[in-house]
Coordinates of C-alpha atoms and ligand atoms in Angstrom, one line a residue:
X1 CA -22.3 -12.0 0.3
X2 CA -20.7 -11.0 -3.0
X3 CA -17.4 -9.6 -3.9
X4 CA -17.0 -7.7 -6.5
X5 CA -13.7 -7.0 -8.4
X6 CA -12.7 -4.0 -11.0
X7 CA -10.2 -6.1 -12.8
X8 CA -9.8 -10.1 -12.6
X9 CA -10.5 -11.7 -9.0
X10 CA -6.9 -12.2 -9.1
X11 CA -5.1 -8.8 -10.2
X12 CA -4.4 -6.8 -7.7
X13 CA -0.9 -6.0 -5.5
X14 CA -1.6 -9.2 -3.1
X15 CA -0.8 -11.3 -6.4
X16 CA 2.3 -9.3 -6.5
X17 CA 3.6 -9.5 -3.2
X18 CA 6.6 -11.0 -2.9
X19 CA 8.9 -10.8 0.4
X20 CA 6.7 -12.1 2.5
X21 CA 4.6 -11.6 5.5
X22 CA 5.6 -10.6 9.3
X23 CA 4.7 -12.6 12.1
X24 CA 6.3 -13.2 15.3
X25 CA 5.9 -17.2 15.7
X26 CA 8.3 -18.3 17.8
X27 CA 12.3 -19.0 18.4
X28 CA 14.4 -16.0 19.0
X29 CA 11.2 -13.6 18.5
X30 CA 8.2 -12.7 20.6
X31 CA 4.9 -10.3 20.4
X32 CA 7.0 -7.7 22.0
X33 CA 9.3 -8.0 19.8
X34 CA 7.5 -7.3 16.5
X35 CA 5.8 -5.1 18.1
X36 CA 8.9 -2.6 18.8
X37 CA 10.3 -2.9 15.3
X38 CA 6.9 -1.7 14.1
X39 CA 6.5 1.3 16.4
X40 CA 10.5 1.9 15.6
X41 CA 9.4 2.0 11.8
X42 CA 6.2 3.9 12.5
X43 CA 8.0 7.1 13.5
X44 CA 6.1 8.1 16.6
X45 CA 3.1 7.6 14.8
X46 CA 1.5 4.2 15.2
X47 CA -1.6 3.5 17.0
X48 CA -0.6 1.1 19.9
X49 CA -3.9 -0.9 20.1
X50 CA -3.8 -1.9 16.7
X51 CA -0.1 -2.4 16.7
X52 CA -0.9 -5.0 19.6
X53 CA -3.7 -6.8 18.1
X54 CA -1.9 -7.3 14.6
X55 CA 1.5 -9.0 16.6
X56 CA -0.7 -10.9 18.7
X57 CA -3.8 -12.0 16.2
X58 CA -1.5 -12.5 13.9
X59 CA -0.1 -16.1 14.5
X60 CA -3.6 -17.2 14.5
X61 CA -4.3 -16.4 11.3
X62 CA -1.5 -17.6 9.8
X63 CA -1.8 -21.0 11.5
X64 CA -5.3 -20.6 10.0
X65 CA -3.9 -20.3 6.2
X66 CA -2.1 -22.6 6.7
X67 CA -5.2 -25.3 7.6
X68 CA -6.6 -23.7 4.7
X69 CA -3.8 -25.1 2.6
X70 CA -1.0 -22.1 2.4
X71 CA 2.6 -23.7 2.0
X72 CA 5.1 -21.6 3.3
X73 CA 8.4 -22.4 2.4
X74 CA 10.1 -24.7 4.7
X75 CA 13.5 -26.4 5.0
X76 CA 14.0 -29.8 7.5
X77 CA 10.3 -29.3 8.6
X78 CA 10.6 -26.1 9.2
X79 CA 9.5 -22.9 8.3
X80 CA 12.0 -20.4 6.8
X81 CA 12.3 -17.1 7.9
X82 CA 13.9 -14.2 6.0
X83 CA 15.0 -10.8 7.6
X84 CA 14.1 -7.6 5.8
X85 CA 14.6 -4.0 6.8
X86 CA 14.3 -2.9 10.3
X87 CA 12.9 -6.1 11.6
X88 CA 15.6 -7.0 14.5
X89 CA 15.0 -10.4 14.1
X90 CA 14.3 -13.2 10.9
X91 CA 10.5 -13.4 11.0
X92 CA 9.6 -13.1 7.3
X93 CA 7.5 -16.2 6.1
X94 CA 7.7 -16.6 2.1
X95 CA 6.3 -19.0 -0.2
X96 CA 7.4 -20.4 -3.4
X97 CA 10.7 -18.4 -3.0
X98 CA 8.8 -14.8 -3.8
X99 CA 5.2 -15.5 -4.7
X100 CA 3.7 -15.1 -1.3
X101 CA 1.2 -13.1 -2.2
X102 CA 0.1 -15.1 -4.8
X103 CA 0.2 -18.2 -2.3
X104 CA -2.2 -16.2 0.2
X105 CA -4.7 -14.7 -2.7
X106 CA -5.2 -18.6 -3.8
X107 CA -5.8 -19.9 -0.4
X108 CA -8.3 -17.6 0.6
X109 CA -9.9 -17.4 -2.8
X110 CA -10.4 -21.4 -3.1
X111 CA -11.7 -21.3 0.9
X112 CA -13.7 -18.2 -0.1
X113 CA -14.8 -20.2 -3.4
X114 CA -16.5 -23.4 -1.4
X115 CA -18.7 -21.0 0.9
X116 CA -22.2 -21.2 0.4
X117 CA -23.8 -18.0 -0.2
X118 CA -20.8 -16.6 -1.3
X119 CA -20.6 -14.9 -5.2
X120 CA -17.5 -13.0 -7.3
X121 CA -18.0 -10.5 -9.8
X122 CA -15.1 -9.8 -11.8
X123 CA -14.6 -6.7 -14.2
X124 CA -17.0 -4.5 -12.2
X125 CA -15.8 -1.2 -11.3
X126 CA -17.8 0.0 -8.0
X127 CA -18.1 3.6 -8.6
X128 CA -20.3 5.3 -5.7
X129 CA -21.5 4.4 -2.5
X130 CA -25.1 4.3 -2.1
X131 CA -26.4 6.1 1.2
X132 CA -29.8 6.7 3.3
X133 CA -30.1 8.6 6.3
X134 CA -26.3 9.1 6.9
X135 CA -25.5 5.4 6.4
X136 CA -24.2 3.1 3.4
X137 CA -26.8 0.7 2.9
X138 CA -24.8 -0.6 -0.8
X139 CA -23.0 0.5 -3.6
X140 CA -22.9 1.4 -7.4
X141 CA -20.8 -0.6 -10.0
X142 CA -20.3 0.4 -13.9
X143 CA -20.3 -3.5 -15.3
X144 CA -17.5 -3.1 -18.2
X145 CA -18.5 -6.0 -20.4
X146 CA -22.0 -4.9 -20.9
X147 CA -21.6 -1.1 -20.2
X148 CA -23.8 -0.9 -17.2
X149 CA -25.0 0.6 -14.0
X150 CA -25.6 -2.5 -11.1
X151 CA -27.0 -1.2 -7.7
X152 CA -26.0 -3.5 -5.2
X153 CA -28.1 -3.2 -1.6
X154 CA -26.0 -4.4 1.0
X155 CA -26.0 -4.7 5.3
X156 CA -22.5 -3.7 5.2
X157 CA -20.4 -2.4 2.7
X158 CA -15.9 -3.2 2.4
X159 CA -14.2 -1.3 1.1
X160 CA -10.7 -3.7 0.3
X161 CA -9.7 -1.6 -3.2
X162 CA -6.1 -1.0 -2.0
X163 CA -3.5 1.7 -2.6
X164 CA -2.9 4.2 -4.5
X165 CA 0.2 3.8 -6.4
X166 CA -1.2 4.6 -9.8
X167 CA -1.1 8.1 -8.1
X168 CA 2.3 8.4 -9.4
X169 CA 4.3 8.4 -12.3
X170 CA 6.7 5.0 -11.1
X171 CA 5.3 3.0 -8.9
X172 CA 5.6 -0.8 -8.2
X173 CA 1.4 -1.2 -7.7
X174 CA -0.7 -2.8 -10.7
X175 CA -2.9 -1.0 -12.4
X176 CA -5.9 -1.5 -10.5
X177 CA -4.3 0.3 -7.4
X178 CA -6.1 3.8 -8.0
X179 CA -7.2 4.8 -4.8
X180 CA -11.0 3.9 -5.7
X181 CA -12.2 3.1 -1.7
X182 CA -10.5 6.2 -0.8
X183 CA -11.9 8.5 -3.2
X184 CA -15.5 7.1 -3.0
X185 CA -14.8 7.2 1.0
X186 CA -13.9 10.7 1.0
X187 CA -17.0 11.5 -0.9
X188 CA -19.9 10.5 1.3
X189 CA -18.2 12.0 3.9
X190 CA -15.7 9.4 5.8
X191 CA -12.4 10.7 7.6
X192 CA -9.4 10.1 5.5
X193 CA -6.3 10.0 8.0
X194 CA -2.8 10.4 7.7
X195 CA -2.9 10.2 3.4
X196 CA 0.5 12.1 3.4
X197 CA 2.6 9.4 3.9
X198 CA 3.3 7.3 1.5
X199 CA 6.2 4.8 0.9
X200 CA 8.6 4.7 -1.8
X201 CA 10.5 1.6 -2.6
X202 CA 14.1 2.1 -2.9
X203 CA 14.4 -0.6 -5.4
X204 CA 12.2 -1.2 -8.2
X205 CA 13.6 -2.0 -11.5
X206 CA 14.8 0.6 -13.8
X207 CA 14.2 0.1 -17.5
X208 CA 13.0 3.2 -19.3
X209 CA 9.9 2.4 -20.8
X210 CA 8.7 -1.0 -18.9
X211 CA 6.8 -1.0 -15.7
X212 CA 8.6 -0.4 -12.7
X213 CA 9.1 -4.1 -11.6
X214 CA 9.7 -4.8 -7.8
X215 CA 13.0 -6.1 -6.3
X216 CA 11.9 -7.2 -2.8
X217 CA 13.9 -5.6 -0.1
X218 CA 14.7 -9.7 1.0
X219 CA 17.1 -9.5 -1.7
X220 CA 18.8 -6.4 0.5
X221 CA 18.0 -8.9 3.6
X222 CA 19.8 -11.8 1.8
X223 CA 22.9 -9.4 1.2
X224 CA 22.5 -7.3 -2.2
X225 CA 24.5 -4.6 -2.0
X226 CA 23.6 -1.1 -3.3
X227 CA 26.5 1.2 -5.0
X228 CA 26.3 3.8 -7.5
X229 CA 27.0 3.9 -11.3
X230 CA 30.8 4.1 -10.1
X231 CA 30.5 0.8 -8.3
X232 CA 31.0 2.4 -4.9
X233 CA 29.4 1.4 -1.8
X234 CA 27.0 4.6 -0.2
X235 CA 24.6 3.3 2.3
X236 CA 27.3 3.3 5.2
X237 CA 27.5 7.3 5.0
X238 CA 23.4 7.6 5.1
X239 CA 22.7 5.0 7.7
X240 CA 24.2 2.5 10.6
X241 CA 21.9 -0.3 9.4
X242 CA 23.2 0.4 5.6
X243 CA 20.9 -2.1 3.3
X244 CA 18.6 -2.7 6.1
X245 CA 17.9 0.9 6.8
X246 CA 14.0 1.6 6.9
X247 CA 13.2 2.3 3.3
X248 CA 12.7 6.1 3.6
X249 CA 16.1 6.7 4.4
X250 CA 17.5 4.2 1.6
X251 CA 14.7 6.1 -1.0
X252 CA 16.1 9.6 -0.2
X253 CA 20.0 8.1 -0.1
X254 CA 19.7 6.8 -2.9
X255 CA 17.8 10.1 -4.8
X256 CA 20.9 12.0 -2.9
X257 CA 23.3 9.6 -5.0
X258 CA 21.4 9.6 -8.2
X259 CA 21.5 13.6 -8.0
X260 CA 25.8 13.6 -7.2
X261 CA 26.3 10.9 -9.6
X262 CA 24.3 12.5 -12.4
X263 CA 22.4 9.3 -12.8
X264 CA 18.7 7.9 -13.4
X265 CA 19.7 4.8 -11.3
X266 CA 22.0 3.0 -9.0
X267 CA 23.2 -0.5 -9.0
X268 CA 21.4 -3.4 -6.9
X269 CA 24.2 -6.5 -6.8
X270 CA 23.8 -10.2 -5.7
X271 CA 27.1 -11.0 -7.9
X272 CA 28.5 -12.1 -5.1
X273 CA 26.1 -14.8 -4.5
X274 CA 26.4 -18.4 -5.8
X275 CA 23.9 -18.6 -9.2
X276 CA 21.8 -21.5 -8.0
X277 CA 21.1 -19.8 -4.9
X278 CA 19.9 -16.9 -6.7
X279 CA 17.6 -18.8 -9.1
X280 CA 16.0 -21.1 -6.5
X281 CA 15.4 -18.4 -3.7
X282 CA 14.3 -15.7 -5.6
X283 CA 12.8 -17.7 -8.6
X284 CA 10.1 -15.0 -9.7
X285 CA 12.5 -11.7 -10.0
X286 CA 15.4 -13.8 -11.4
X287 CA 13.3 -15.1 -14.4
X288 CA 11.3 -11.4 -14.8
X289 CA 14.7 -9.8 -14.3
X290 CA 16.3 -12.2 -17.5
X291 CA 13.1 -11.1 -19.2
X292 CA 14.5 -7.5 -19.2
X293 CA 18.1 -8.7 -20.5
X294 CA 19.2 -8.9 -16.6
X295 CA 20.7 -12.0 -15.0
X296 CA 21.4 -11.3 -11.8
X297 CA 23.7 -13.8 -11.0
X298 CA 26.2 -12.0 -13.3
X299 CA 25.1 -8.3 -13.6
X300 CA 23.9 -5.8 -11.1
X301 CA 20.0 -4.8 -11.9
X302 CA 19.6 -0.3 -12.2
X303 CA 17.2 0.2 -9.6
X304 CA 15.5 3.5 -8.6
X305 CA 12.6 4.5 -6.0
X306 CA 9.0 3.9 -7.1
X307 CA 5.6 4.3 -5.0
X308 CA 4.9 1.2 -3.2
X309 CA 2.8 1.6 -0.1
X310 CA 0.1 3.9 1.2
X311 CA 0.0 4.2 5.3
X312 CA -3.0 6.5 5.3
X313 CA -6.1 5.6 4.3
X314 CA -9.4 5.4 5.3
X315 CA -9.7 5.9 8.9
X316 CA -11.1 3.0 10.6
X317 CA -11.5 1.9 14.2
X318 CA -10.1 -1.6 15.5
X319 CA -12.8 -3.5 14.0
X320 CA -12.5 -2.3 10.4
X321 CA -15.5 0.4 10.6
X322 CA -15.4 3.9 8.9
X323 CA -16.5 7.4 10.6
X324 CA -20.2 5.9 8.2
X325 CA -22.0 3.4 9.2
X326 CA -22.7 0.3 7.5
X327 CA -19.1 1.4 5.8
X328 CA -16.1 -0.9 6.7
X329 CA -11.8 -0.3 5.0
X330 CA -9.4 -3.0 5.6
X331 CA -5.7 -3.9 3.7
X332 CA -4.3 -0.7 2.2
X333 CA -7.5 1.2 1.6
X334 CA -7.8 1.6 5.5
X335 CA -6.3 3.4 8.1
X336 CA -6.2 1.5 11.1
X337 CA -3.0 3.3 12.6
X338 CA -0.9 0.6 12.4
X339 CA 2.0 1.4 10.2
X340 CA 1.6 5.1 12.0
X341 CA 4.2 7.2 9.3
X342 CA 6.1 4.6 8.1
X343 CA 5.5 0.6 7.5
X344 CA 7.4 -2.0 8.4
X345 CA 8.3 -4.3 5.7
X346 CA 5.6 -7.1 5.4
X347 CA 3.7 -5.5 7.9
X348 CA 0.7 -5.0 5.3
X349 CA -0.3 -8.5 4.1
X350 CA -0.3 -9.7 8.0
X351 CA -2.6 -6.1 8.2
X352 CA -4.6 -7.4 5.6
X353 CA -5.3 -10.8 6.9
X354 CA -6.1 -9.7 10.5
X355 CA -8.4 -6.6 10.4
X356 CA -9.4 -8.1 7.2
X357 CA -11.2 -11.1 9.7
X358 CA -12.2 -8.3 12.6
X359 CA -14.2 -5.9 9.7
X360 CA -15.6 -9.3 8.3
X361 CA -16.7 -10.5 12.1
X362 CA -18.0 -6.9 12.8
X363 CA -19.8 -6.8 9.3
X364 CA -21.7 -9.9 10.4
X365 CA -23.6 -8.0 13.3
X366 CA -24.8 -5.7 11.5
X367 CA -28.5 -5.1 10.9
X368 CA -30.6 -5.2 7.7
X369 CA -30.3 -1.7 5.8
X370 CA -33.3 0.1 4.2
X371 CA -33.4 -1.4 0.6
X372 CA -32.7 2.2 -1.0
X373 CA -30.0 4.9 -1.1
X374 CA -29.1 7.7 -3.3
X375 CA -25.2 7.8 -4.3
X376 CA -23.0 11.0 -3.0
X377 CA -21.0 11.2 -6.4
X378 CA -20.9 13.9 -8.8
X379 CA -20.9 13.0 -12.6
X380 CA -18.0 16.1 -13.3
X381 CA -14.7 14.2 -14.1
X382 CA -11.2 16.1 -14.0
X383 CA -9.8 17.1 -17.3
X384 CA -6.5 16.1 -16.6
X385 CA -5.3 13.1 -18.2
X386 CA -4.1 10.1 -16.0
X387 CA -0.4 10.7 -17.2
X388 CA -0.8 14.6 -15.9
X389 CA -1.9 13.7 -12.7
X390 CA 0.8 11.1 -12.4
X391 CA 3.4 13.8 -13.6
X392 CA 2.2 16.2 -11.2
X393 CA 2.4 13.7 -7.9
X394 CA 5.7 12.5 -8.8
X395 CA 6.8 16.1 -8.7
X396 CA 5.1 17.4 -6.1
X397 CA 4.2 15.1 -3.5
X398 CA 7.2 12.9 -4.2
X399 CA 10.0 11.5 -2.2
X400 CA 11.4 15.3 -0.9
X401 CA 8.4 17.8 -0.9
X402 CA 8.0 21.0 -0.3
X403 CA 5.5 24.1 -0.1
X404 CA 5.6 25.3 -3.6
X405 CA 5.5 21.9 -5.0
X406 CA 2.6 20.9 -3.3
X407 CA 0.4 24.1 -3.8
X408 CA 1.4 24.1 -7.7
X409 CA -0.3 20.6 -7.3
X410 CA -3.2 21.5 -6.0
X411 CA -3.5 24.7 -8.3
X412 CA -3.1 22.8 -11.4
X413 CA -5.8 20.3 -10.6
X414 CA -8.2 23.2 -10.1
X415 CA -6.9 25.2 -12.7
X416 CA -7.0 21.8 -15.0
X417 CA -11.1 22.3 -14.8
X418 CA -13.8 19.5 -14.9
X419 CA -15.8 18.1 -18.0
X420 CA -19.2 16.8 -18.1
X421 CA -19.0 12.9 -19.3
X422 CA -22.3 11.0 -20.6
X423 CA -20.5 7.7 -21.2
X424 CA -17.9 7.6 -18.5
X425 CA -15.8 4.2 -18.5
X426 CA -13.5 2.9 -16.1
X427 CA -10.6 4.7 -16.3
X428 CA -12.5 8.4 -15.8
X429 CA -13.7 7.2 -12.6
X430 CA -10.4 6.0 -11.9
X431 CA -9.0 9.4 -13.0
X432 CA -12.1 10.7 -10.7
X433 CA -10.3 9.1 -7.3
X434 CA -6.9 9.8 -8.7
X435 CA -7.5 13.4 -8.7
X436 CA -9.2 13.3 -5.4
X437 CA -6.7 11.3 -3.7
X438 CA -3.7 13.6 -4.7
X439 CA -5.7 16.8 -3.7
X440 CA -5.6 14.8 -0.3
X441 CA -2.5 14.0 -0.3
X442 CA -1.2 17.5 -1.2
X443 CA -3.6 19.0 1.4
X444 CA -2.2 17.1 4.2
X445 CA 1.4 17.1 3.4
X446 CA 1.1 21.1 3.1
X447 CA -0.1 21.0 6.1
X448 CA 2.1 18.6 8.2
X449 CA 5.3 21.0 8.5
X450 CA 7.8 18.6 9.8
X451 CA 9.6 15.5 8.2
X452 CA 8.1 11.9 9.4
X453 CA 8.5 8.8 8.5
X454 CA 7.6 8.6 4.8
X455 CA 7.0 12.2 4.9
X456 CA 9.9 14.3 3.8
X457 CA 9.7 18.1 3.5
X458 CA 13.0 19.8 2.2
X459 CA 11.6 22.9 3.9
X460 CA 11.0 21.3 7.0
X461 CA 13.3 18.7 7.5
X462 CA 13.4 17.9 11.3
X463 CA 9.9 16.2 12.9
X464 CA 8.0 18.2 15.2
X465 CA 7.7 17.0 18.8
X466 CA 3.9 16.1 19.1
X467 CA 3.1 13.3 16.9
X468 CA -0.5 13.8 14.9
X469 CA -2.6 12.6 12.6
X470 CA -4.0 14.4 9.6
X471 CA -7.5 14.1 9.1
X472 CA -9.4 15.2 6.3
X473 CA -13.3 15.2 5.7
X474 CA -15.2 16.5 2.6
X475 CA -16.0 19.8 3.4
X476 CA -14.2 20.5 6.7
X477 CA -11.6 22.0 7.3
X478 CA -7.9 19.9 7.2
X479 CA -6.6 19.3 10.6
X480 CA -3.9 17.4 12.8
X481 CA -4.8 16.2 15.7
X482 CA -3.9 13.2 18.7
X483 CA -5.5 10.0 18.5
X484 CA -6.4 8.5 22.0
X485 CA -4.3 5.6 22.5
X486 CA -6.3 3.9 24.7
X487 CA -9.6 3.8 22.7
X488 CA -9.9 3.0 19.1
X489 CA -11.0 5.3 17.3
X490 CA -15.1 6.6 17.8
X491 CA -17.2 6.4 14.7
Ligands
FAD1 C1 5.0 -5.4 -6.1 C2 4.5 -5.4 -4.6 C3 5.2 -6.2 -3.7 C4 4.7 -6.2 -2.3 N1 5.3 -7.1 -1.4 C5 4.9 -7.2 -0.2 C6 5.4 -8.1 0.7 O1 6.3 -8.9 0.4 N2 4.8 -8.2 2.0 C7 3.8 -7.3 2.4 O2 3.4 -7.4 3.5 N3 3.3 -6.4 1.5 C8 3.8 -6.3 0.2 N4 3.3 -5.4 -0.6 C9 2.1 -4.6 -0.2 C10 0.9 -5.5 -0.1 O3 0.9 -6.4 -1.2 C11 -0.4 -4.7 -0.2 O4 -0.4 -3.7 0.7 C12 -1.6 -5.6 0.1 O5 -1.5 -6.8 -0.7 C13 -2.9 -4.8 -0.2 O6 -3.9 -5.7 -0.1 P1 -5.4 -5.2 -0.3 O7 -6.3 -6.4 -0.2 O8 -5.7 -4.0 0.6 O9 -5.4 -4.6 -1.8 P2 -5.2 -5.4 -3.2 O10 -4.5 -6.7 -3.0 O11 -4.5 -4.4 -4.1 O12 -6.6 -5.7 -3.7 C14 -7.5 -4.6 -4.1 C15 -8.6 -5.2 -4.9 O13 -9.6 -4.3 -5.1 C16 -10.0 -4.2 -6.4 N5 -10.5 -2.9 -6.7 C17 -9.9 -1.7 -6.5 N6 -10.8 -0.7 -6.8 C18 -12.0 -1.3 -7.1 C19 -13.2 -0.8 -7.5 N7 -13.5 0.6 -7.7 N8 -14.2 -1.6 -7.8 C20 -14.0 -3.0 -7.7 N9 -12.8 -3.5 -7.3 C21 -11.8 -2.6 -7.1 C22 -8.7 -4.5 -7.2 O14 -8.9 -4.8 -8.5 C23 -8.1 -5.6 -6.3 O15 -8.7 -6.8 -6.7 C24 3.7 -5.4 -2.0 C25 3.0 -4.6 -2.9 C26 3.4 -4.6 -4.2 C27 2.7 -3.7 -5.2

């Protein structure tokens, strides 16, 4: 088995996650439970069956990072759990204050590590899926230290790349998160689902000029207060749950307050907190927040919406397989239905873990593939910049949308042309799946003429009574339609 990595093994937005990860375990909470806030956040648009088997697998797996040496944070021999935004109950495991992410990566990447049989291969960018007779049978990757093709042949291919938050011009995702697995996806022919919705972050760190740093939504669940760059409070006139609202409402209230106020920003405040709470529960964003000339304890950080989260993906059934076979999605690359329009905070690292174990038990069935293919790419790269396309989707297909602004997207990446490259590196073929990816996206938001979830269209702003999916497929027609919801979905 090999795994093969763009960047280092370790840079991608699981390293970055910091709230935590949802899980029902016990106490005051239940399956049931978990699995209500979810559809609540969802917006209609969840698929049940994998609703139910991430609340219920999910305990298992935790309990199984945990023998594999995870340290959550606990306090009198117990486990801590935070509350974020629409979860009705405390169920947010964290570990080392607000490096869970980081605490998950390492565990599975030291089990992964002492695996026979198993091999990493860092700074290799796959590129193309190989295919024979309508199936992937392996994949292409441009090796960036010695400026080479690698064809790898493979039973089963993963496709774990992540997000696509490098779609836009702020955005809490690393670098890495172009939308690689989609756009490669897309191009052999796979059904892309429900791309549209995508979830910005109400607070991420605004510094002109820096990267858009993260303030986890557990400082909102801890009791940071939002107010504008008058110092008032605003949250009670957009929502009942304030703070806690689900994070498209506090995204658009707080763009509504930016626009009356005449600011770039508003003000997130812990003041009110005691220091050493501060520095020893949220360790991480109090020392990267001092970094930026903010202490916390004293000062309210600017904060304003950034990209965080894709919902759509990859469609996928409920054992991580693609509409191709021999091609598997899991973690934000996929679209198993679960976060339906809208996710539910820390939803996506217990999504990653659990169909992340069903795609790899499914993968293990599979048969030997013919030791050939031929890749589905084309070698025509956009000729818009990275910074253009990341211009245009902020724009465009940003927090409020609407019909002009989505077909001037689409225009100006066919107007922008495509160029012929003999020596294409990294960051064209990452500028490739950018440029795919937001045609998607503009496609299906055009199309989806109603407001959902994390899908808001100024010139349609109430939600339509059936609830459907987009799905998109290279050279077919965009459509919505019903998933069945009592049968995964059918290669
Ligand atoms: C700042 C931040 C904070 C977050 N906090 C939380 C949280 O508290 N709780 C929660 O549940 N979720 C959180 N999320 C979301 C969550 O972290 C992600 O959805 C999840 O980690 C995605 O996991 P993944 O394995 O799908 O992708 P990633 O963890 O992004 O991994 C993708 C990997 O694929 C590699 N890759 C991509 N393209 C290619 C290619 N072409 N070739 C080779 N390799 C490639 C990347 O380099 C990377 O190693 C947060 C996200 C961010 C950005």
């Amino acid at each position: 088995m090999l795994v093969v990595a763009k960047d280092t093994i370790e840079e991608s937005s699981t390293e970055y996650a910091q709230g935590g990860i949802a899980v029902a375990l016990s106490g005051d909470d239940n399956f049931r439970l978990h699995q209500l806030d979810t559809l609540m956040a969802g917006d209609g648009l969840c698929f049940e069956p994998a609703v139910a088997a991430l609340v219920q697998e999910g305990p298992g797996r935790i309990e199984e990072l945990i023998d594999w040496g995870a340290n959550f944070d606990k306090e009198n021999g117990e486990y801590l759990r935070a509350r974020e935004g629409a979860h009705s109950v405390s169920r947010v495991l964290h570990a080392g204050g607000d490096s869970t992410g980081h605490e998950i990566a390492g565990t599975l990447w030291r089990k992964a590590a002492a695996l026979p049989g198993l091999s990493f291969v860092s700074f290799a960018a796959v590129t193309d899926l190989l295919l024979a007779d309508g199936a992937v049978t392996g994949a292409v990757a441009y090796d960036q230290k010695r400026k080479q093709r690698i064809d790898i042949h493979a039973r089963a291919v993963l496709l774990a790349t992540g997000g696509a938050g490098q779609l836009y011009r702020n955005t809490t995702n690393p670098s890495v998160a172009t939308g690689d697995g989609i756009g490669m996806a897309y191009r052999v022919g796979a059904e892309v689902a429900d791309i549209e919705f995508v979830q910005f972050h109400p607070t991420a760190l605004f510094v002109p000029g820096r990267p858009r740093f993260l303030l986890s939504e557990a400082l909102r669940g801890e009791g940071a207060l939002l107010r504008n760059i008058h110092g008032e409070r605003f949250m009670h006139r957009y929502h009942d749950m304030q703070e806690l609202a689900p994070r498209d409402v506090v995204s658009r209230a707080i763009v509504a307050e930016m626009q009356s106020t005449a600011a770039t920003h508003v003000l997130l405040d812990l003041t009110h907190k005691p220091a050493a709470w501060i520095r020893q529960r949220f360790p991480r964003i109090y020392e990267t927040c001092l970094s930026f000339g903010i202490d916390l304890a004293r000062q309210p950080a600017p904060v304003h919406p950034a990209a965080h989260y894709l919902m759509g993906g990859v469609r996928t059934d409920l054992q991580g397989r693609t509409t191709i076979p021999g091609l598997y999605a899991a973690g934000e690359a996929a679209c198993t239905g679960v976060h339906g329009a809208n996710r539910l905070a820390s939803n996506s690292l217990l999504e990653g873990v659990v169909f992340g174990a069903r795609a790899g038990h499914a993968m293990s069935q599979e048969a030997a593939k013919p030791f050939r293919g031929l890749t589905f790419g084309d070698e025509q790269f956009p000729a818009l910049s990275r910074e253009a396309l990341q211009d245009l989707a902020w724009e465009g297909c940003g927090i409020a949308r609407d019909a002009a602004g989505m077909q001037r997207v689409l225009r100006t990446i066919d107007e922008g042309g495509r160029q012929h490259l003999s020596d294409p590196g990294r960051g064209d073929y990452e500028r490739r799946n950018l440029a795919t990816v937001l045609r998607l996206v503009a496609k299906a938001a055009l199309l989806r003429q109603e407001s959902r979830g994390g899908h808001y269209r100024t010139d349609f702003p109430g939600k339509s009574p059936a609830a459907r999916h987009s799905s998109l497929r290279r050279g077919q027609p965009t459509v919505l339609l019903e998933w069945e919801t009592t049968s995964p979905a059918k290669p």
